[in-house]
Structures are given as C-alpha cells and as structure tokens.
Amino acid sequence: MIGRPDAADGVSPERLVALAETLIRCDTQNPPGREASVVADLVGVLEALGCDVDVVEPVPGRPSVLATYRPPEDRAEGTLLINGHIDVVPVVAEAWTRPPFEPARVGTRLYGRGAADMKGGIASAIEGLAACRAVGIEPRAAIVFHLVADEETGGAAGTEALVAAGRVGADACIVPEPTELRVSVAERGTVQVEVHVEGEAGHGSEPGAARSAIADAARMITALHDGAVSDVVHPQVGTPTCNVALVDGGVARNVVAPSCTFVLDRRTAPGESVDTVFAGLRRVIDAACPGAAYTLRQLVVVEPSEIAPDHPFPRFVAELTGSDSFVGLSLGTDGRFLRNRLGIPTVVYGPGSIRQAHTADEWVEVDELVTAARTFARAYAGFSATVAGPRL
Ligand SMILES: [Zn+2]
C-alpha cells in the first residue's frame, strides 16, 4: 500500500524497551532524591536524537533534564512539552520478589521500580521522537522534554521550581504518567488537616462526669471518614473523599482524655478550594458533635486541576488514541502546575496502571509501552500551535 508515511511505523520495540530498562536501572529513589544517577543516560539519548540539552538544578543535587528538538530551518509551528518525572518512590526491598533496579522481562511484562511510574512513559515519549527520525518525518512544532526531579514529594525542586524560574513555556503539554493509555483531563487535589479537640480531664472511674476529647473525636471521625464531606460530583474524578489517617489522644490510662488530635486527608475535586473544604469539614463536625471545642489547622495542600474535555487539545490526543472518552485521576501530577499556574492545555496520557505505581514488583505491559510510543510519534508529527487550542 502506498500512502503517507506514518511516524508510528518508526517505533522500535527493542530500542524502546532497552531505554526503559536503562532508566529503571538508575536508582532515583525520592526521598532522598537520587535523580542525578539517570541524567547522563538521558542526556546521551536526547543528544543523539538531535536535541539541545540543558541540565538545571534549581536545588543543588536535584537535577532536571531539559531538552528541545527543533524542526530544521527553524520552521517550528509552536511548542509541545512532554513533562515526566525521573524520580521514583522508595522501595521496601523485603516486599519485592526480584531486585527492583534490575529490570526483567517476564512474559508480556517489564518489571522494575518505575516501570509504570513513570520511566516507562518517559521511554515511550522519547521513542516517539526516535520513531519520527527513523522514518524521516519532521515534527511541525518544537518538541520539548522536561524530565524533572522531585515529583513524588511535591515537585518543589522540580516542575514547580522550573515554573517559578520562568523555564516553562509551551502551547500544550502531555504528561506520560500511567493512565492505561487513556486521556486524563482532571485530577484530584489534597487538603490535609489537623483537627485538635479539647475536652476536660476527669477521673477515669467517672467517664460521664467530664467531656472526653477522645469520645468527641470518635464521633467526628466516624462522620468524616469516608463520609459525605461534599456535594460535588465531578464528571471524571467523582466524589471527594476523606481519610482519617492519624490519631493521637489522652494523657494517662486512668484519666478522661482532655485532648485528642487527628489528621485527615481530604481529596478535592477540581473547583473546590481550601475555604470550601474547611467550611464543609466544620459542617460535618458540628452536626456530628454539637458543642465540641476544636480547631482546624491546614497542613499540606495540593491543588486539583482540569481541562475541559471539549477543549481542542484533549480531543487531538484522544483522536490519536482512537478513543473519544476521557478519564480523571484520583491523585495529582505535575500537570497541575502547568494547568493552574501557566494555563497550558495539559493532558495526562501514558502506559501502565496507577495501581502498579508505588507497589512492590511494579510492572508495565510492553505492548502498552509500544502503543504509547506510537501515539507520541503521531502527536509529534501532527501537533502545531493551532491544534493546541486556547490557554486555560
Ligand atoms: Zn508518577
């Protein structure tokens, strides 16, 4: 059959898996943040593909790799950013049945820490450019890779630092975190809150004679934990949740507890703010435990983010995947900085399952790596500032 060459045909599964294995072999556990161990390999691969490569360290010892591929004669019609994190979560070695940093192909799977989250996705995104080059198809736009440190502990030394330093500019972005090859347009955030409950100390032989902070906290916890903490129902991420994660209370075995503190993790949907979360928590607590004395203290906040599914950019990526449906993520990615701080149209799309992320014996299907690389190749061949659509 004679027709237009297809960039996806340039994907080499062998080259792709070899790159994924190379990346997995580098122990980039965060904490403590050992991203430096993977930098030389990435720089080598990206330079060999014709990229200009820059290694930046917003925080000393925490490098991110920034690479740009420009079509010849500076004909670039816009910029497509690929943002992926090179750090991985720590391993609990005893829980693994194989060495986490020695990648292994078993049947249809590739095993190793980061196989799914997200060295596999990074390898697929880079292989997409290698595929274009292999079949002689030049991207229309500049293709920029930000392979960043520190996503797993919040991004302050990675994407957030790059945004703050003015290093991030693009017409659109794809984050190749594991989505099982579906296009994610929304993700939840987190508001972690410490609730401090005050009661009165009393003799342990007369629990009814004093107001126990632990008894009050128990009523609050029962109402809050996995309870109805919000009326929001988001089309992609569903209903917000609340997990009471830590409890600490009382002073002695024979004393009615004068104080109790617990920490909850309230996952937010796009559109919810810290203020609306606090108002909702107070409503639930006051209904469950009238008259209780308590204070709320904000701990960690991770903002939710979204892009409308009918925005042109998600539609462009979905079309490449042969699907017209969209999903949301129950957790946050660095995509939130790009959507919320810079208004860059951003989707999350990548091989592997979030259920594999952070687990022992983490794996990814090799077929999914290949399919993702084919999608990236077509994205690079077809993307221009026009298909990026408007800013958010
Ligand atoms: Zn990840």
Short mmCIF file of C-alpha atoms and ligand atoms in Angstrom, two decimals:
data_model
loop_
_atom_site.label_atom_id
_atom_site.label_comp_id
_atom_site.label_asym_id
_atom_site.label_seq_id
_atom_site.Cartn_x
_atom_site.Cartn_y
_atom_site.Cartn_z
CA MET A 1 0.00 0.00 0.00
CA ILE A 2 1.33 3.42 -0.91
CA GLY A 3 0.37 6.33 1.27
CA ARG A 4 1.72 8.97 3.58
CA PRO A 5 4.40 7.52 5.83
CA ASP A 6 3.18 7.00 9.38
CA ALA A 7 5.51 8.17 12.15
CA ALA A 8 4.19 5.35 14.32
CA ASP A 9 5.79 2.82 11.96
CA GLY A 10 9.20 4.04 13.08
CA VAL A 11 8.71 2.75 16.64
CA SER A 12 11.25 0.09 17.55
CA PRO A 13 10.01 -2.06 20.46
CA GLU A 14 13.56 -3.31 21.10
CA ARG A 15 15.03 0.22 21.30
CA LEU A 16 12.11 1.34 23.46
CA VAL A 17 12.40 -1.50 25.98
CA ALA A 18 16.17 -1.08 26.12
CA LEU A 19 15.72 2.60 27.03
CA ALA A 20 13.10 1.80 29.66
CA GLU A 21 15.48 -0.78 31.15
CA THR A 22 18.35 1.71 31.18
CA LEU A 23 16.21 4.23 33.06
CA ILE A 24 14.91 1.63 35.56
CA ARG A 25 18.49 0.54 36.29
CA CYS A 26 19.25 4.01 37.73
CA ASP A 27 18.22 4.17 41.37
CA THR A 28 16.43 7.53 41.59
CA GLN A 29 14.55 6.97 44.83
CA ASN A 30 12.96 10.06 46.32
CA PRO A 31 13.38 10.56 49.18
CA PRO A 32 16.26 11.17 49.34
CA GLY A 33 16.23 12.24 45.67
CA ARG A 34 18.89 10.50 43.66
CA GLU A 35 17.86 11.87 40.25
CA ALA A 36 21.49 12.61 39.30
CA SER A 37 22.08 8.92 38.58
CA VAL A 38 19.87 8.95 35.46
CA VAL A 39 21.00 12.27 33.97
CA ALA A 40 23.95 11.04 31.87
CA ASP A 41 21.85 8.34 30.19
CA LEU A 42 19.05 10.77 29.33
CA VAL A 43 21.43 13.43 28.04
CA GLY A 44 23.13 10.84 25.82
CA VAL A 45 19.88 9.56 24.30
CA LEU A 46 18.39 13.01 23.75
CA GLU A 47 21.53 14.48 22.21
CA ALA A 48 21.78 11.50 19.87
CA LEU A 49 18.26 12.37 18.67
CA GLY A 50 19.35 15.92 17.83
CA CYS A 51 18.05 17.71 20.90
CA ASP A 52 19.68 20.69 22.58
CA VAL A 53 20.01 19.54 26.17
CA ASP A 54 20.34 21.55 29.35
CA VAL A 55 20.65 20.17 32.89
CA VAL A 56 19.33 22.52 35.55
CA GLU A 57 19.49 22.22 39.31
CA PRO A 58 17.07 24.67 40.95
CA VAL A 59 18.05 22.90 44.17
CA PRO A 60 21.69 21.69 44.27
CA GLY A 61 21.93 17.94 43.72
CA ARG A 62 18.40 17.69 42.29
CA PRO A 63 18.85 17.90 38.52
CA SER A 64 16.15 18.09 35.86
CA VAL A 65 16.92 17.45 32.18
CA LEU A 66 15.52 19.98 29.68
CA ALA A 67 15.78 19.01 26.02
CA THR A 68 14.47 20.68 22.87
CA TYR A 69 14.13 19.19 19.40
CA ARG A 70 13.64 21.84 16.73
CA PRO A 71 12.48 21.03 13.22
CA PRO A 72 15.06 22.07 10.59
CA GLU A 73 15.43 25.65 9.38
CA ASP A 74 13.51 26.85 12.41
CA ARG A 75 10.11 26.17 10.86
CA ALA A 76 8.60 25.37 14.26
CA GLU A 77 4.86 25.96 14.42
CA GLY A 78 4.61 26.11 18.20
CA THR A 79 5.93 24.01 21.06
CA LEU A 80 4.73 20.71 22.52
CA LEU A 81 6.01 19.95 26.01
CA ILE A 82 6.47 16.48 27.47
CA ASN A 83 6.73 16.63 31.26
CA GLY A 84 7.81 13.46 33.07
CA HIS A 85 9.37 12.84 36.46
CA ILE A 86 12.60 10.88 36.76
CA ASP A 87 12.35 10.20 40.49
CA VAL A 88 10.67 7.07 41.85
CA VAL A 89 9.18 6.28 45.25
CA PRO A 90 11.40 4.32 47.65
CA VAL A 91 11.29 0.54 47.59
CA VAL A 92 10.58 -1.71 50.53
CA ALA A 93 13.17 -4.28 49.48
CA GLU A 94 11.72 -7.15 51.53
CA ALA A 95 8.38 -6.83 49.73
CA TRP A 96 9.96 -7.36 46.28
CA THR A 97 10.46 -10.85 44.90
CA ARG A 98 13.10 -9.52 42.47
CA PRO A 99 15.74 -6.77 42.59
CA PRO A 100 13.79 -3.52 42.00
CA PHE A 101 16.52 -1.81 39.98
CA GLU A 102 17.35 -4.79 37.77
CA PRO A 103 14.71 -4.65 35.04
CA ALA A 104 13.35 -8.03 33.94
CA ARG A 105 11.17 -9.06 31.01
CA VAL A 106 8.83 -11.84 32.05
CA GLY A 107 6.23 -12.87 29.50
CA THR A 108 4.48 -9.73 28.25
CA ARG A 109 5.64 -7.57 31.15
CA LEU A 110 8.62 -5.44 32.06
CA TYR A 111 9.32 -5.41 35.80
CA GLY A 112 11.23 -2.87 37.88
CA ARG A 113 10.77 0.22 40.04
CA GLY A 114 9.46 2.97 37.76
CA ALA A 115 8.30 0.58 35.00
CA ALA A 116 4.83 2.12 35.27
CA ASP A 117 5.52 5.29 37.30
CA MET A 118 6.98 6.60 35.11
CA LYS A 119 10.20 5.63 33.43
CA GLY A 120 8.18 3.51 31.02
CA GLY A 121 6.17 6.56 29.98
CA ILE A 122 9.31 8.65 29.57
CA ALA A 123 10.88 5.95 27.40
CA SER A 124 7.72 5.84 25.23
CA ALA A 125 7.72 9.61 24.81
CA ILE A 126 11.39 9.66 23.77
CA GLU A 127 10.88 6.67 21.45
CA GLY A 128 8.14 8.69 19.73
CA LEU A 129 10.78 11.19 18.61
CA ALA A 130 13.19 8.40 17.65
CA ALA A 131 10.38 6.94 15.51
CA CYS A 132 9.80 10.22 13.68
CA ARG A 133 13.51 10.45 12.95
CA ALA A 134 13.68 6.80 11.84
CA VAL A 135 11.04 7.27 9.12
CA GLY A 136 12.19 10.77 8.16
CA ILE A 137 9.14 12.65 9.42
CA GLU A 138 9.98 16.02 10.95
CA PRO A 139 7.74 17.32 13.72
CA ARG A 140 5.96 20.53 12.75
CA ALA A 141 6.47 22.02 16.21
CA ALA A 142 9.39 22.13 18.60
CA ILE A 143 9.27 19.12 20.93
CA VAL A 144 10.47 19.91 24.45
CA PHE A 145 11.17 17.34 27.16
CA HIS A 146 11.20 18.38 30.82
CA LEU A 147 12.39 15.27 32.67
CA VAL A 148 12.15 16.52 36.18
CA ALA A 149 13.20 15.77 39.74
CA ASP A 150 11.07 15.64 42.84
CA GLU A 151 7.54 14.89 41.64
CA GLU A 152 6.98 12.20 44.24
CA THR A 153 7.42 14.54 47.19
CA GLY A 154 5.56 17.53 45.75
CA GLY A 155 7.57 19.00 42.90
CA ALA A 156 9.15 21.93 44.76
CA ALA A 157 12.65 21.04 43.47
CA GLY A 158 11.32 20.01 40.05
CA THR A 159 8.42 21.30 37.95
CA GLU A 160 7.30 23.91 40.47
CA ALA A 161 10.84 25.36 40.58
CA LEU A 162 11.06 25.40 36.78
CA VAL A 163 7.73 27.23 36.57
CA ALA A 164 8.83 29.76 39.20
CA ALA A 165 12.11 30.33 37.32
CA GLY A 166 10.25 31.06 34.07
CA ARG A 167 11.71 27.99 32.35
CA VAL A 168 8.37 26.56 31.22
CA GLY A 169 6.68 27.81 28.06
CA ALA A 170 4.66 25.71 25.62
CA ASP A 171 1.45 25.69 23.62
CA ALA A 172 0.38 22.36 25.12
CA CYS A 173 1.72 19.54 27.28
CA ILE A 174 1.39 15.78 27.67
CA VAL A 175 2.39 14.17 30.99
CA PRO A 176 3.12 10.46 30.36
CA GLU A 177 2.10 9.21 33.81
CA PRO A 178 0.36 5.81 33.82
CA THR A 179 -3.26 6.10 32.66
CA GLU A 180 -3.66 2.73 30.93
CA LEU A 181 -3.44 4.61 27.62
CA ARG A 182 -6.48 6.76 28.38
CA VAL A 183 -6.54 10.54 28.19
CA SER A 184 -6.91 12.15 31.60
CA VAL A 185 -8.34 15.66 31.75
CA ALA A 186 -8.84 16.11 35.50
CA GLU A 187 -7.16 15.19 38.74
CA ARG A 188 -7.97 15.48 42.39
CA GLY A 189 -6.03 17.54 44.92
CA THR A 190 -5.40 17.10 48.63
CA VAL A 191 -6.05 19.21 51.69
CA GLN A 192 -4.50 17.64 54.78
CA VAL A 193 -5.91 19.00 58.01
CA GLU A 194 -5.05 18.54 61.67
CA VAL A 195 -8.10 18.60 63.95
CA HIS A 196 -7.36 19.37 67.58
CA VAL A 197 -10.19 18.53 70.01
CA GLU A 198 -10.29 19.97 73.55
CA GLY A 199 -12.15 18.21 76.37
CA GLU A 200 -11.77 18.20 80.14
CA ALA A 201 -9.66 15.94 82.29
CA GLY A 202 -11.58 13.84 84.82
CA HIS A 203 -11.23 10.75 86.96
CA GLY A 204 -11.18 7.57 84.93
CA SER A 205 -13.72 5.97 87.27
CA GLU A 206 -16.39 8.51 86.20
CA PRO A 207 -16.20 8.89 82.42
CA GLY A 208 -19.60 10.63 82.30
CA ALA A 209 -18.51 13.42 84.61
CA ALA A 210 -16.08 15.08 82.21
CA ARG A 211 -16.18 15.79 78.47
CA SER A 212 -13.80 13.34 76.83
CA ALA A 213 -11.91 14.74 73.86
CA ILE A 214 -11.41 11.20 72.58
CA ALA A 215 -15.16 10.49 72.65
CA ASP A 216 -15.82 13.75 70.77
CA ALA A 217 -13.06 12.97 68.27
CA ALA A 218 -14.52 9.50 67.75
CA ARG A 219 -17.91 10.98 66.76
CA MET A 220 -16.17 13.41 64.39
CA ILE A 221 -14.01 10.68 62.86
CA THR A 222 -16.98 8.38 62.29
CA ALA A 223 -18.81 11.16 60.47
CA LEU A 224 -15.80 12.35 58.46
CA HIS A 225 -14.05 9.16 57.45
CA ASP A 226 -15.31 8.11 54.04
CA GLY A 227 -18.41 10.18 54.82
CA ALA A 228 -20.32 12.73 52.77
CA VAL A 229 -17.92 15.68 53.08
CA SER A 230 -19.01 17.44 49.89
CA ASP A 231 -21.94 17.72 47.49
CA VAL A 232 -19.59 17.84 44.50
CA VAL A 233 -19.82 15.11 41.88
CA HIS A 234 -17.20 15.69 39.18
CA PRO A 235 -17.75 14.01 35.79
CA GLN A 236 -14.23 12.50 35.70
CA VAL A 237 -13.00 12.25 39.30
CA GLY A 238 -16.30 11.61 41.04
CA THR A 239 -16.94 12.44 44.67
CA PRO A 240 -14.33 13.93 47.00
CA THR A 241 -13.16 11.66 49.83
CA CYS A 242 -11.87 11.96 53.38
CA ASN A 243 -9.45 9.56 55.06
CA VAL A 244 -8.68 9.97 58.77
CA ALA A 245 -5.06 8.85 58.80
CA LEU A 246 -3.61 9.56 62.25
CA VAL A 247 -4.99 9.79 65.80
CA ASP A 248 -3.24 10.82 69.00
CA GLY A 249 -5.09 11.47 72.26
CA GLY A 250 -5.31 11.24 76.01
CA VAL A 251 -2.77 11.65 78.80
CA ALA A 252 -2.97 8.57 81.04
CA ARG A 253 -4.79 5.22 81.33
CA ASN A 254 -6.88 6.37 84.29
CA VAL A 255 -7.80 9.90 83.11
CA VAL A 256 -10.69 11.09 80.93
CA ALA A 257 -8.93 12.49 77.87
CA PRO A 258 -8.57 16.29 77.94
CA SER A 259 -7.30 16.45 74.36
CA CYS A 260 -7.18 14.49 71.12
CA THR A 261 -5.65 15.32 67.76
CA PHE A 262 -6.31 13.62 64.45
CA VAL A 263 -5.13 14.24 60.91
CA LEU A 264 -7.33 13.81 57.87
CA ASP A 265 -6.56 13.71 54.17
CA ARG A 266 -9.38 15.34 52.23
CA ARG A 267 -9.10 14.68 48.48
CA THR A 268 -10.57 17.53 46.48
CA ALA A 269 -12.25 17.74 43.10
CA PRO A 270 -11.47 20.47 40.55
CA GLY A 271 -13.37 23.59 41.58
CA GLU A 272 -13.03 23.03 45.31
CA SER A 273 -10.91 25.48 47.32
CA VAL A 274 -9.30 25.24 50.74
CA ASP A 275 -12.02 27.56 52.07
CA THR A 276 -14.87 25.39 50.79
CA VAL A 277 -13.14 22.29 52.19
CA PHE A 278 -12.81 23.87 55.65
CA ALA A 279 -16.45 25.04 55.60
CA GLY A 280 -17.56 21.51 54.69
CA LEU A 281 -15.47 19.93 57.45
CA ARG A 282 -16.94 22.32 60.03
CA ARG A 283 -20.46 21.47 58.85
CA VAL A 284 -19.90 17.74 59.28
CA ILE A 285 -18.13 18.10 62.64
CA ASP A 286 -20.72 20.49 64.11
CA ALA A 287 -23.58 18.20 63.08
CA ALA A 288 -21.89 15.07 64.47
CA CYS A 289 -20.63 16.60 67.68
CA PRO A 290 -22.58 19.71 68.77
CA GLY A 291 -20.81 21.96 71.23
CA ALA A 292 -17.39 20.36 70.85
CA ALA A 293 -14.32 22.58 71.21
CA TYR A 294 -11.97 22.09 68.30
CA THR A 295 -9.61 23.87 65.94
CA LEU A 296 -8.62 23.06 62.36
CA ARG A 297 -5.07 23.55 61.09
CA GLN A 298 -4.13 23.37 57.44
CA LEU A 299 -1.17 21.07 56.67
CA VAL A 300 -0.25 20.08 53.09
CA VAL A 301 -2.29 21.39 50.17
CA VAL A 302 -2.08 20.02 46.63
CA GLU A 303 -4.36 21.79 44.21
CA PRO A 304 -6.75 19.90 41.89
CA SER A 305 -6.72 20.75 38.19
CA GLU A 306 -8.59 20.10 34.97
CA ILE A 307 -9.01 20.92 31.31
CA ALA A 308 -12.44 20.74 29.69
CA PRO A 309 -12.85 17.52 27.70
CA ASP A 310 -14.21 19.52 24.77
CA HIS A 311 -11.05 21.68 24.61
CA PRO A 312 -9.26 21.11 21.27
CA PHE A 313 -6.07 19.65 22.79
CA PRO A 314 -7.57 16.67 24.68
CA ARG A 315 -9.63 15.97 21.57
CA PHE A 316 -6.44 15.96 19.46
CA VAL A 317 -4.73 13.45 21.77
CA ALA A 318 -7.86 11.30 22.16
CA GLU A 319 -8.20 11.08 18.40
CA LEU A 320 -4.64 9.77 18.17
CA THR A 321 -5.53 7.04 20.66
CA GLY A 322 -8.66 6.09 18.73
CA SER A 323 -10.92 6.97 21.65
CA ASP A 324 -13.36 9.75 22.36
CA SER A 325 -13.72 9.23 26.09
CA PHE A 326 -11.77 10.85 28.89
CA VAL A 327 -10.85 9.88 32.43
CA GLY A 328 -9.74 11.61 35.62
CA LEU A 329 -7.09 10.69 38.18
CA SER A 330 -7.72 10.26 41.89
CA LEU A 331 -4.26 11.69 42.62
CA GLY A 332 -2.23 14.69 41.49
CA THR A 333 0.52 15.02 38.87
CA ASP A 334 2.90 17.83 37.92
CA GLY A 335 0.30 18.66 35.26
CA ARG A 336 -1.45 20.79 37.88
CA PHE A 337 1.36 23.38 37.84
CA LEU A 338 1.12 23.69 34.06
CA ARG A 339 -2.68 23.95 34.03
CA ASN A 340 -3.17 26.14 37.09
CA ARG A 341 -0.10 28.39 37.12
CA LEU A 342 0.57 28.79 33.40
CA GLY A 343 -2.74 27.93 31.73
CA ILE A 344 -1.04 25.44 29.41
CA PRO A 345 -3.51 22.96 27.88
CA THR A 346 -2.29 19.73 29.51
CA VAL A 347 -3.42 16.11 29.42
CA VAL A 348 -2.02 13.06 31.18
CA TYR A 349 -1.59 10.01 28.95
CA GLY A 350 0.76 7.09 29.35
CA PRO A 351 1.36 3.34 29.55
CA GLY A 352 0.81 1.29 32.68
CA SER A 353 -1.66 1.41 35.52
CA ILE A 354 -1.70 3.68 38.53
CA ARG A 355 -2.48 0.50 40.51
CA GLN A 356 1.08 -0.62 39.73
CA ALA A 357 2.61 2.69 40.78
CA HIS A 358 4.34 2.63 44.18
CA THR A 359 3.81 -1.15 44.60
CA ALA A 360 6.31 -3.97 45.08
CA ASP A 361 7.10 -5.92 41.89
CA GLU A 362 5.95 -2.93 39.79
CA TRP A 363 5.45 -3.79 36.11
CA VAL A 364 4.19 -2.44 32.81
CA GLU A 365 2.89 -4.28 29.74
CA VAL A 366 5.44 -3.98 26.94
CA ASP A 367 2.56 -3.69 24.45
CA GLU A 368 1.36 -0.59 26.27
CA LEU A 369 4.83 0.98 26.07
CA VAL A 370 4.79 0.36 22.31
CA THR A 371 1.25 1.69 21.81
CA ALA A 372 2.12 4.83 23.79
CA ALA A 373 5.28 5.38 21.72
CA ARG A 374 3.20 5.10 18.52
CA THR A 375 0.80 7.70 19.88
CA PHE A 376 3.64 10.05 20.80
CA ALA A 377 5.18 9.65 17.33
CA ARG A 378 1.87 10.64 15.71
CA ALA A 379 1.45 13.50 18.18
CA TYR A 380 4.86 14.90 17.25
CA ALA A 381 4.10 14.52 13.54
CA GLY A 382 0.72 16.21 13.77
CA PHE A 383 0.99 18.78 16.55
CA SER A 384 1.10 22.51 15.88
CA ALA A 385 0.14 25.59 17.86
CA THR A 386 -3.20 25.53 16.01
CA VAL A 387 -4.30 22.18 17.43
CA ALA A 388 -3.16 23.23 20.93
CA GLY A 389 -6.25 25.43 21.25
CA PRO A 390 -6.64 28.36 23.66
CA ARG A 391 -4.90 28.81 27.01
CA LEU A 392 -6.79 27.66 30.10
ZN ZN B 1 4.25 9.41 38.79
#
